Coordinates of C-alpha atoms in Angstrom, one line a residue:
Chain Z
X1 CA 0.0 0.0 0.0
X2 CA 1.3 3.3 -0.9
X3 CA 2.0 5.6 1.7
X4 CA -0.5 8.5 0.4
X5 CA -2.8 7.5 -2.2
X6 CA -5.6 10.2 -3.7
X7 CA -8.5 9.9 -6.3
X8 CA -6.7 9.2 -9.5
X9 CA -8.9 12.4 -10.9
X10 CA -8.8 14.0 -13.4
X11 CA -12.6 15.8 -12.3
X12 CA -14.1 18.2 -14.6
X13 CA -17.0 20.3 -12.8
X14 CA -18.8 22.8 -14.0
X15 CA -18.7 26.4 -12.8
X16 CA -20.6 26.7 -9.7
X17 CA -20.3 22.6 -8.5
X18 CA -19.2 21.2 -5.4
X19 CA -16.4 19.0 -5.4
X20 CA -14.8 16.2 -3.3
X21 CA -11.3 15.1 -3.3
X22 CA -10.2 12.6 -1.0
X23 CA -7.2 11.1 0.4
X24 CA -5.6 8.1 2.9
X25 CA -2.5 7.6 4.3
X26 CA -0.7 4.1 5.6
X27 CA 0.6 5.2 8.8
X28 CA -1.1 5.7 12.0
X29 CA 1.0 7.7 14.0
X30 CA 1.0 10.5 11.6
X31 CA 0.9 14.0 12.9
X32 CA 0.2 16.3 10.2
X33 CA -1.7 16.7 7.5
X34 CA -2.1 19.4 5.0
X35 CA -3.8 20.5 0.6
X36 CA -1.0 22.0 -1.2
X37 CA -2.5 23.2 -4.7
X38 CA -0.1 23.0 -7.7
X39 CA -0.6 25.0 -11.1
X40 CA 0.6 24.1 -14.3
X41 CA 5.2 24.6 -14.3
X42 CA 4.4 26.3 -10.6
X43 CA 5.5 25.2 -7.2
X44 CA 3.3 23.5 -4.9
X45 CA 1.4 26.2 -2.4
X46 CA -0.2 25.8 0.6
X47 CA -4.2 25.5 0.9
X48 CA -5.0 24.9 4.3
X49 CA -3.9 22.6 7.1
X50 CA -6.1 19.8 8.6
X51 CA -6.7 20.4 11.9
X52 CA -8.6 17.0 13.6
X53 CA -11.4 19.3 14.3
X54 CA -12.1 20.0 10.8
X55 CA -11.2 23.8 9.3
X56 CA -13.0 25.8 6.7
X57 CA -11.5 28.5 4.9
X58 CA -14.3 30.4 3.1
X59 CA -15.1 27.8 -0.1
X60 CA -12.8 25.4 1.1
X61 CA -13.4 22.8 3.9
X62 CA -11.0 20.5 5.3
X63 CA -11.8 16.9 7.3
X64 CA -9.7 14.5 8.8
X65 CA -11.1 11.2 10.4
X66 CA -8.0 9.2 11.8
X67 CA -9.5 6.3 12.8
X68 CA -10.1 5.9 9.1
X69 CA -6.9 7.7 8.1
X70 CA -8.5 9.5 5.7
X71 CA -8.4 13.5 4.7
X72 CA -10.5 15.0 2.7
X73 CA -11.2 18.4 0.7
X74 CA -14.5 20.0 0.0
X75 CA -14.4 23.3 -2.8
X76 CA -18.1 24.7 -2.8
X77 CA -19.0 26.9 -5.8
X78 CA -16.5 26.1 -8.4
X79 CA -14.8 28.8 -9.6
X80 CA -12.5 28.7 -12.9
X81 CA -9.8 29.6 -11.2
X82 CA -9.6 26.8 -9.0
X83 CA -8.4 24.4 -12.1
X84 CA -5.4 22.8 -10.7
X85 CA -3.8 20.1 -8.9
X86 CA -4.6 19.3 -5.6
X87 CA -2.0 17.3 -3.2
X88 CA -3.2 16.0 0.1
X89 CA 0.4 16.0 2.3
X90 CA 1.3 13.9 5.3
X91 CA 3.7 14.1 8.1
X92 CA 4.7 10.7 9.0
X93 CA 7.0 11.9 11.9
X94 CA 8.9 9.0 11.4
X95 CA 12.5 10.0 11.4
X96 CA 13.2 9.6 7.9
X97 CA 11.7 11.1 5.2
X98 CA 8.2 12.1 7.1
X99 CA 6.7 14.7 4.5
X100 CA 4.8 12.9 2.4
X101 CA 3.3 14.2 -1.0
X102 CA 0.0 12.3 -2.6
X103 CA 0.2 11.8 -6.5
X104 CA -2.4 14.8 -6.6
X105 CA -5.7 15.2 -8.3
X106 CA -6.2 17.5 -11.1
X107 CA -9.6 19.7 -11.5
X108 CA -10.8 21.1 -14.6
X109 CA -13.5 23.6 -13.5
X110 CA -15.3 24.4 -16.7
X111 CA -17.3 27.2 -18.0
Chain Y
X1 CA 10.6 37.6 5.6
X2 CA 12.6 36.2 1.8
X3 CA 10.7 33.0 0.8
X4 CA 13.0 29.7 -0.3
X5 CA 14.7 31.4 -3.0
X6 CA 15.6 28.8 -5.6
X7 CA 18.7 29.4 -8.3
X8 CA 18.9 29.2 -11.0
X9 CA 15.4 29.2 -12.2
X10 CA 16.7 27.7 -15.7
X11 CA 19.4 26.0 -16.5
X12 CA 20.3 24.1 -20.0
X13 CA 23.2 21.5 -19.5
X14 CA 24.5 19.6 -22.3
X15 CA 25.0 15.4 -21.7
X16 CA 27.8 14.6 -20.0
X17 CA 28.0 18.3 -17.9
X18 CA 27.6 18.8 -14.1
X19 CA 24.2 20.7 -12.8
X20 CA 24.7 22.8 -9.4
X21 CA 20.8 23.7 -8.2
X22 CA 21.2 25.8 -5.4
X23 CA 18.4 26.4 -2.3
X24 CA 17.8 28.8 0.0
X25 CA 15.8 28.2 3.0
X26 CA 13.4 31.0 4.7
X27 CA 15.5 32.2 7.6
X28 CA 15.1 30.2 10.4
X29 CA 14.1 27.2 8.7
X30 CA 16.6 24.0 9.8
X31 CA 14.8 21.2 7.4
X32 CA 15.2 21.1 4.0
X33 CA 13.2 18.8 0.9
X34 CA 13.8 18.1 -2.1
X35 CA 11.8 16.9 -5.0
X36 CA 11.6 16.1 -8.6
X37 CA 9.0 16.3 -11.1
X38 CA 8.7 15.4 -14.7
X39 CA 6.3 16.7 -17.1
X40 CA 2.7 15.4 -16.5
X41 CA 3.7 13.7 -13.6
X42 CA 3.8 13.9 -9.6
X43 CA 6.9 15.3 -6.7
X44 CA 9.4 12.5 -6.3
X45 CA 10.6 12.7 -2.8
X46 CA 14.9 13.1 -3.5
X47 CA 16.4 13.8 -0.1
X48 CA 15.6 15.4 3.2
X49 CA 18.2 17.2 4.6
X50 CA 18.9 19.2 7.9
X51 CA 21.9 21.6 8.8
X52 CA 24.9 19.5 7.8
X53 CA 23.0 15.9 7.9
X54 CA 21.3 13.9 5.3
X55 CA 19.0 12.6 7.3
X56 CA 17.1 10.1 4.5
X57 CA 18.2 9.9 0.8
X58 CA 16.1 6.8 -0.4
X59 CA 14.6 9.2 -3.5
X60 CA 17.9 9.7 -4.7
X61 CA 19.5 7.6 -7.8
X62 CA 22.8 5.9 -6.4
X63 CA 24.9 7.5 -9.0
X64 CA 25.5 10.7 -10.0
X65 CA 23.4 12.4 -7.8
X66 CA 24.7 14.1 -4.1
X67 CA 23.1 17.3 -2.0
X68 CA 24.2 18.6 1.1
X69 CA 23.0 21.2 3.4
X70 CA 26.3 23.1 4.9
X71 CA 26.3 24.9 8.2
X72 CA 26.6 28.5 6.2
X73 CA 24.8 29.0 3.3
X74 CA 22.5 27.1 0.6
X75 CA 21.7 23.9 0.5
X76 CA 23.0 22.2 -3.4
X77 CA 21.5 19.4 -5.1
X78 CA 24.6 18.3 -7.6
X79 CA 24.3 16.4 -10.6
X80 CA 27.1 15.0 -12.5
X81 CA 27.5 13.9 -15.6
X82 CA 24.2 14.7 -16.8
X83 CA 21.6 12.6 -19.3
X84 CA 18.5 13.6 -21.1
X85 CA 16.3 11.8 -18.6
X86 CA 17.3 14.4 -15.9
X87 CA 15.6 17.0 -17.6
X88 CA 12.8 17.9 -15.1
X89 CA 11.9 20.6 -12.5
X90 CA 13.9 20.6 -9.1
X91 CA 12.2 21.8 -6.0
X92 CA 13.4 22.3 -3.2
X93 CA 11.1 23.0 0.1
X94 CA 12.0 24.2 3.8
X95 CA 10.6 23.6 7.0
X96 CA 11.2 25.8 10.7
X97 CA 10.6 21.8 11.9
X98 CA 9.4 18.6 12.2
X99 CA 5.5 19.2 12.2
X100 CA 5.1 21.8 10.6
X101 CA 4.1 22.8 6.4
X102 CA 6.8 23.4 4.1
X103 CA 7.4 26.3 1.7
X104 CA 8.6 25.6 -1.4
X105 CA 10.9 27.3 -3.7
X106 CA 9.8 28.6 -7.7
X107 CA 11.9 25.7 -8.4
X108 CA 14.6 25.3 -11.0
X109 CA 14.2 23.9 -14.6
X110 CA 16.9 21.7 -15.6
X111 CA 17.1 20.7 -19.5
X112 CA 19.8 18.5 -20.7
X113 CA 20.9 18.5 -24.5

């Protein structure tokens, strides 16, 4: 089992839709969990961080269920703009390498 | 506050030459990633390094490839003898610690003729 594994994507959604990505990751004792978002030739940037209390950041809601071990991402009302990849991040805090990217899923919102 | 500052943001190699990608961590920050990505494809995890250790190098081909992370200054990923199939974009990420998000560089664009 991979260590992070995401929906394979790609997901085209209309302007306007609401949109689930999800994500799980192999080991337990992980601490940390974040969305990056990555545009075409552009380096990964931070969305939000997962807090086990779930966080929302105006369109954007963030879940994490680890007895499950699963994260996921929620982008209400589409916009064009949000076309990119989206990479769900774990930190294993194991003492090697503990920052963990998923293989990301890309979004086409379209108009 | 500077943000990881990558250099340089292209470089063009010919087969055969050596490729120095340098990175610059946001002040303060001790942990250092970094990653490789082809066209189309996802980050490959290289190395993680912290000041003056590798601390886990399993992404990293056997051969040809080294990085380091010096007391003073940036941390280099160094490729020698470079082949077309190390053409790809180089990031490099930085973390104040263990548990926390990383920033990433603008990343550097190696092409190899």
């Amino acid at each position: 089992r991979k260590e992070v594994e995401q929906d394979p994507g790609p997901f085209n959604v209309p302007e306007g839709a609401t949109v689930a990505f999800n994500c799980t990751y192999s080991n337990s004792a992980s601490q940390s969990f974040f969305w990056y978002r990555q545009d075409c030739r552009k380096e990964p940037k931070l969305l939000m961080s997962v807090y086990s209390s779930g966080n929302e950041d105006g369109r954007f809601t963030a879940q994490l269920n680890r007895a499950s071990q699963y994260i996921s991402l929620l982008i209400r009302d589409s916009k064009l703009s949000d076309s990119a990849t989206y990479l769900c991040v774990v930190n294993m805090n194991n003492y090697g390498q503990n920052f963990v990217f998923g293989p990301g899923t890309r979004l086409s919102v379209l108009p | 506050n500077a943000g990881v500052m990558q250099n340089p943001r292209h470089l063009v190699r010919r087969r055969g030459q050596e490729a120095r990608l340098r990175c610059s961590p946001m002040k303060g920050h001790s942990h250092v990633y970094w990653y490789r990505q082809l066209p189309e494809e996802g980050l490959k995890f290289m190395v993680y390094l912290q000041k003056e250790n590798i601390i886990d190098e399993s992404g990293m081909p056997k051969e040809r490839f080294s990085a380091e992370f010096p007391k003073e200054g940036p941390s280099i990923l160094r490729i020698q003898q470079v082949v077309r199939g190390d053409s790809a974009a180089y990031f490099c990420a930085s973390l104040p610690g263990q548990n926390t998000e990383a920033f990433f560089g603008q990343g550097t664009r190696l092409t190899v003729v």
